[in-house]
Amino acid sequence: MVKRFILALVPMLLVLPFLFVISDETPSQKCARCHGDSEEFKEWKLSKHAQSLKILKEKGVKSLSCYRCHSTRIEIPSDWSSGVQYTASDDPVSCYSCHRHDSGLPHNLKQPYDKLCGSCHIKDCACQGADVIHQSHTELLYGRGGFGVTNMPSVHLQVIRKGCVECHMNKAQKPPEGGVRKTGGHTFRSGYKVCLKCHQNPQKRIDEARKELQELLDKLKRALDKSPYKNSTDWKRAKYNYDFVKAERSLGVHNFSYSKALLKHSLSLLSQLMWQK
């Protein structure tokens, strides 16, 4: 009897350590078991998404609200009545941030194309504090959210059908033979080749747009710093527009017209403020 019990116990003891290893795996490690050699997984490892958690840790950020977007959210059923709860895992933005096998959507996405990226890439970020803009990619692309300028959606929205992924995951740029692509796919870096569908010399257009907007940003920054009316509503609105455009970081690629209009309006606010006083 004892011998049979021991024989039955041995397989369990052999399997038990393996179970603990599995339970300690991060979401990306679990995905890598099947997809680690895939083109998509190798591209993701080169992306900024794969560094999202490292950035927080290096800066010593401990606020859980930051981890909502900077790490993979794990869905943990608490009980039958409360549905699911979200907690930050020790994993960067990885496969499970966007995909789940039972989603029922194309490519097993958790949300449709036009909503998925915008669930994190938005200007309002609780971890930054009230009225502090973290990143404004979605708002600037759709031309909304700034002060003093009517909504001005980007002309790009007229030609892109899948939102952000149309450019940031476009595979027009081929990877080197036997290597991993540097733009598009799951690197999420937009390569200029995708622009060739509409623009003959995209690099030149981008350089010119960025130069013009950077000059406006610098001019507005000097005006904001020199202004003695930092407690006025107009100064605060001008500063908000400055932060709004700067935080988006594309310098006009997403929506040049709206970015330029916001900066010029802010300069006019400060100019009027000086004359009024």
Coordinates of C-alpha atoms in Angstrom, one line a residue:
M1 CA 0.0 0.0 0.0
V2 CA 2.8 2.4 1.0
K3 CA 4.8 1.4 -2.1
R4 CA 1.8 2.2 -4.4
F5 CA 1.3 5.6 -2.7
I6 CA 5.0 6.5 -3.2
L7 CA 4.9 5.4 -6.8
A8 CA 1.8 7.5 -7.4
L9 CA 3.4 10.5 -5.6
V10 CA 6.6 10.5 -7.6
P11 CA 5.1 11.7 -10.9
M12 CA 3.3 14.5 -9.0
L13 CA 6.5 15.6 -7.4
L14 CA 8.2 15.7 -10.8
V15 CA 5.4 17.8 -12.3
L16 CA 5.0 20.2 -9.4
P17 CA 8.2 22.3 -10.0
F18 CA 7.2 22.6 -13.6
L19 CA 3.8 24.0 -12.6
F20 CA 5.5 26.6 -10.4
V21 CA 7.8 27.7 -13.2
I22 CA 4.8 28.1 -15.5
S23 CA 2.9 30.1 -12.9
D24 CA 5.9 32.5 -12.6
E25 CA 6.0 33.2 -16.3
T26 CA 5.2 36.6 -17.6
P27 CA 2.6 37.0 -20.4
S28 CA 5.3 37.6 -23.0
Q29 CA 7.2 34.5 -21.9
K30 CA 4.0 32.4 -22.2
C31 CA 3.4 33.8 -25.7
A32 CA 7.1 33.0 -26.6
R33 CA 6.5 29.3 -25.9
C34 CA 4.6 29.1 -29.2
H35 CA 5.4 32.4 -31.0
G36 CA 9.0 33.1 -29.9
D37 CA 10.5 32.3 -33.3
S38 CA 7.9 34.2 -35.2
E39 CA 8.6 37.3 -37.2
E40 CA 6.1 39.3 -35.1
F41 CA 7.7 38.3 -31.8
K42 CA 11.2 39.2 -33.0
E43 CA 10.0 42.6 -34.3
W44 CA 8.2 43.3 -31.0
K45 CA 11.5 42.7 -29.1
L46 CA 13.0 45.6 -31.0
S47 CA 10.0 47.9 -30.3
K48 CA 9.6 50.6 -27.6
H49 CA 6.6 48.6 -26.3
A50 CA 9.1 46.0 -25.2
Q51 CA 11.0 48.7 -23.2
S52 CA 7.9 50.3 -21.6
L53 CA 8.3 48.7 -18.2
K54 CA 12.0 49.2 -18.1
I55 CA 11.6 52.9 -18.6
L56 CA 9.3 53.2 -15.6
K57 CA 11.7 51.1 -13.4
E58 CA 14.7 53.1 -14.4
K59 CA 12.9 56.3 -13.5
G60 CA 11.8 54.9 -10.2
V61 CA 8.1 55.3 -11.0
K62 CA 5.9 53.4 -8.6
S63 CA 2.5 54.7 -9.3
L64 CA 0.2 51.9 -10.3
S65 CA -1.7 54.2 -12.7
C66 CA 1.4 54.4 -14.9
Y67 CA 1.5 50.6 -15.1
R68 CA -2.0 50.6 -16.7
C69 CA -0.4 51.5 -20.0
H70 CA 3.3 50.7 -19.4
S71 CA 2.7 47.0 -18.6
T72 CA 0.6 44.1 -19.7
R73 CA -2.8 44.1 -18.0
I74 CA -3.7 40.7 -16.6
E75 CA -7.4 39.9 -16.3
I76 CA -8.1 38.2 -13.0
P77 CA -11.6 36.9 -12.2
S78 CA -12.3 38.0 -8.7
D79 CA -15.7 36.4 -8.3
W80 CA -18.8 35.7 -10.5
S81 CA -20.5 39.0 -9.6
S82 CA -17.7 41.5 -10.0
G83 CA -16.4 40.3 -13.4
V84 CA -12.7 41.0 -13.9
Q85 CA -10.1 43.1 -12.1
Y86 CA -6.9 44.5 -13.7
T87 CA -3.5 44.4 -12.1
A88 CA -0.1 45.2 -13.5
S89 CA 2.2 42.3 -14.3
D90 CA 5.9 42.3 -14.2
D91 CA 5.9 42.5 -18.0
P92 CA 6.1 45.3 -20.6
V93 CA 3.5 46.1 -23.2
S94 CA 3.4 42.8 -24.9
C95 CA 1.2 40.5 -27.0
Y96 CA -1.5 40.2 -24.4
S97 CA -1.9 44.0 -24.2
C98 CA -3.5 43.9 -27.6
H99 CA -4.5 40.3 -28.3
R100 CA -6.4 37.5 -26.7
H101 CA -7.4 34.2 -28.3
D102 CA -11.1 34.4 -27.6
S103 CA -11.6 38.0 -28.6
G104 CA -13.6 37.1 -31.8
L105 CA -12.0 40.1 -33.6
P106 CA -9.6 40.0 -36.6
H107 CA -6.1 39.0 -35.5
N108 CA -7.5 38.2 -32.0
L109 CA -7.4 41.9 -31.2
K110 CA -9.0 43.0 -27.9
Q111 CA -10.5 46.1 -29.5
P112 CA -11.1 47.3 -33.0
Y113 CA -8.2 49.0 -34.8
D114 CA -9.5 52.5 -34.4
K115 CA -9.8 52.2 -30.6
L116 CA -7.0 50.0 -29.5
C117 CA -4.0 52.4 -29.8
G118 CA -6.1 55.3 -28.5
S119 CA -6.7 53.4 -25.2
C120 CA -3.2 54.4 -24.1
H121 CA -1.9 57.0 -26.5
I122 CA -4.0 59.9 -25.2
K123 CA -3.2 63.2 -23.5
D124 CA -5.1 62.6 -20.3
C125 CA -2.9 60.5 -18.0
A126 CA -3.7 60.1 -14.3
C127 CA -0.1 59.3 -13.4
Q128 CA 1.0 62.7 -14.6
G129 CA -1.3 64.8 -12.5
A130 CA -4.1 67.2 -13.3
D131 CA -3.6 69.3 -16.5
V132 CA -0.2 67.7 -17.3
I133 CA -0.1 66.3 -20.8
H134 CA 1.7 63.0 -21.1
Q135 CA 1.2 62.1 -24.8
S136 CA -1.4 63.5 -27.2
H137 CA -1.1 61.3 -30.3
T138 CA -4.8 60.5 -30.6
E139 CA -6.1 64.0 -30.0
L140 CA -3.7 65.6 -32.4
L141 CA -4.4 63.1 -35.1
Y142 CA -8.2 63.7 -34.8
G143 CA -7.5 67.5 -34.4
R144 CA -9.2 68.1 -31.1
G145 CA -8.5 69.0 -27.5
G146 CA -6.4 72.2 -27.9
F147 CA -7.5 75.7 -26.9
G148 CA -8.8 78.4 -29.3
V149 CA -8.8 76.4 -32.6
T150 CA -11.8 74.6 -34.0
N151 CA -11.5 70.8 -34.6
M152 CA -9.3 70.1 -37.5
P153 CA -8.9 66.3 -38.2
S154 CA -5.7 65.3 -40.0
V155 CA -6.0 64.8 -43.8
H156 CA -4.3 61.4 -43.2
L157 CA -7.6 60.2 -41.8
Q158 CA -9.1 60.5 -45.3
V159 CA -6.8 57.8 -46.7
I160 CA -6.0 55.5 -43.7
R161 CA -8.6 52.8 -43.1
K162 CA -7.1 51.1 -40.1
G163 CA -6.1 54.0 -38.0
C164 CA -2.6 54.0 -36.5
V165 CA -1.7 50.6 -37.8
E166 CA -2.0 51.7 -41.4
C167 CA 1.3 53.5 -41.1
H168 CA 3.0 52.2 -37.9
M169 CA 2.6 48.5 -38.9
N170 CA 2.8 48.9 -42.6
K171 CA 5.2 46.3 -44.2
A172 CA 6.2 48.3 -47.2
Q173 CA 9.8 48.3 -46.0
K174 CA 11.2 44.8 -46.5
P175 CA 13.4 43.3 -43.7
P176 CA 17.0 42.4 -44.6
E177 CA 17.5 38.8 -45.8
G178 CA 17.6 36.5 -42.8
G179 CA 17.0 39.5 -40.4
V180 CA 14.3 41.4 -38.7
R181 CA 12.6 44.4 -40.2
K182 CA 13.4 47.7 -38.6
T183 CA 10.2 49.5 -39.4
G184 CA 6.5 48.5 -39.7
G185 CA 5.1 45.2 -38.4
H186 CA 5.4 44.8 -34.7
T187 CA 8.2 47.3 -34.4
F188 CA 5.5 49.9 -34.6
R189 CA 7.9 52.3 -36.2
S190 CA 6.5 54.1 -39.2
G191 CA 8.8 53.8 -42.3
Y192 CA 8.7 56.5 -44.9
K193 CA 8.0 54.1 -47.7
V194 CA 4.3 54.0 -46.7
C195 CA 4.2 57.8 -47.4
L196 CA 5.1 57.1 -51.1
K197 CA 1.5 56.2 -51.8
C198 CA 0.7 59.9 -51.7
H199 CA 4.0 61.9 -51.5
Q200 CA 6.9 61.8 -53.9
N201 CA 9.5 63.0 -51.5
P202 CA 8.2 62.3 -48.0
Q203 CA 11.5 62.8 -46.2
K204 CA 11.8 66.4 -47.5
R205 CA 8.2 67.2 -46.6
I206 CA 8.6 65.8 -43.1
D207 CA 11.9 67.7 -42.6
E208 CA 10.4 71.0 -43.7
A209 CA 7.3 70.5 -41.5
R210 CA 9.3 69.6 -38.4
K211 CA 11.7 72.6 -38.9
E212 CA 8.7 75.0 -39.2
L213 CA 7.0 73.6 -36.1
Q214 CA 10.2 73.4 -34.0
E215 CA 10.8 77.1 -34.8
L216 CA 7.2 77.9 -33.7
L217 CA 7.7 75.9 -30.5
D218 CA 10.9 77.6 -29.7
K219 CA 9.4 81.0 -30.3
L220 CA 6.4 80.2 -28.1
K221 CA 8.6 78.9 -25.4
R222 CA 10.6 82.1 -25.3
A223 CA 7.4 84.1 -25.2
L224 CA 6.0 82.0 -22.3
D225 CA 9.2 82.3 -20.3
K226 CA 9.4 86.1 -20.7
S227 CA 5.7 86.8 -20.1
P228 CA 5.0 88.5 -16.7
Y229 CA 1.4 87.3 -16.8
K230 CA 1.8 83.6 -15.9
N231 CA -1.3 83.6 -13.7
S232 CA -3.6 84.8 -16.5
T233 CA -6.0 82.5 -18.3
D234 CA -4.6 83.3 -21.7
W235 CA -1.0 82.4 -20.6
K236 CA -2.2 79.1 -19.2
R237 CA -4.0 78.3 -22.4
A238 CA -1.0 79.2 -24.5
K239 CA 1.2 77.0 -22.2
Y240 CA -1.4 74.2 -22.6
N241 CA -1.2 74.3 -26.4
Y242 CA 2.6 74.3 -26.2
D243 CA 2.6 71.2 -24.0
F244 CA -0.1 69.6 -26.2
V245 CA 1.9 69.9 -29.4
K246 CA 5.3 69.1 -27.8
A247 CA 4.0 66.0 -26.0
E248 CA 2.8 64.5 -29.2
R249 CA 6.4 64.4 -30.5
S250 CA 5.8 63.8 -34.2
L251 CA 6.3 67.5 -34.9
G252 CA 3.6 67.7 -37.6
V253 CA 3.7 64.3 -39.1
H254 CA 0.3 63.3 -37.6
N255 CA -1.4 66.7 -38.1
F256 CA 0.7 69.6 -39.3
S257 CA -2.2 72.0 -39.9
Y258 CA -3.7 71.6 -36.4
S259 CA -0.3 71.7 -34.7
K260 CA 0.6 74.9 -36.5
A261 CA -2.7 76.6 -35.9
L262 CA -2.5 75.9 -32.1
L263 CA 1.0 77.3 -31.8
K264 CA 0.2 80.4 -33.9
H265 CA -3.0 81.0 -31.8
S266 CA -1.0 80.7 -28.6
L267 CA 1.5 83.3 -29.9
S268 CA -1.4 85.7 -30.7
L269 CA -2.8 85.2 -27.2
L270 CA 0.5 86.2 -25.6
S271 CA 0.8 89.2 -28.0
Q272 CA -2.7 90.4 -27.2
L273 CA -2.0 90.0 -23.5
M274 CA 0.9 92.3 -23.7
W275 CA -1.1 95.0 -25.5
Q276 CA -4.0 94.7 -23.1
K277 CA -1.9 95.2 -20.1

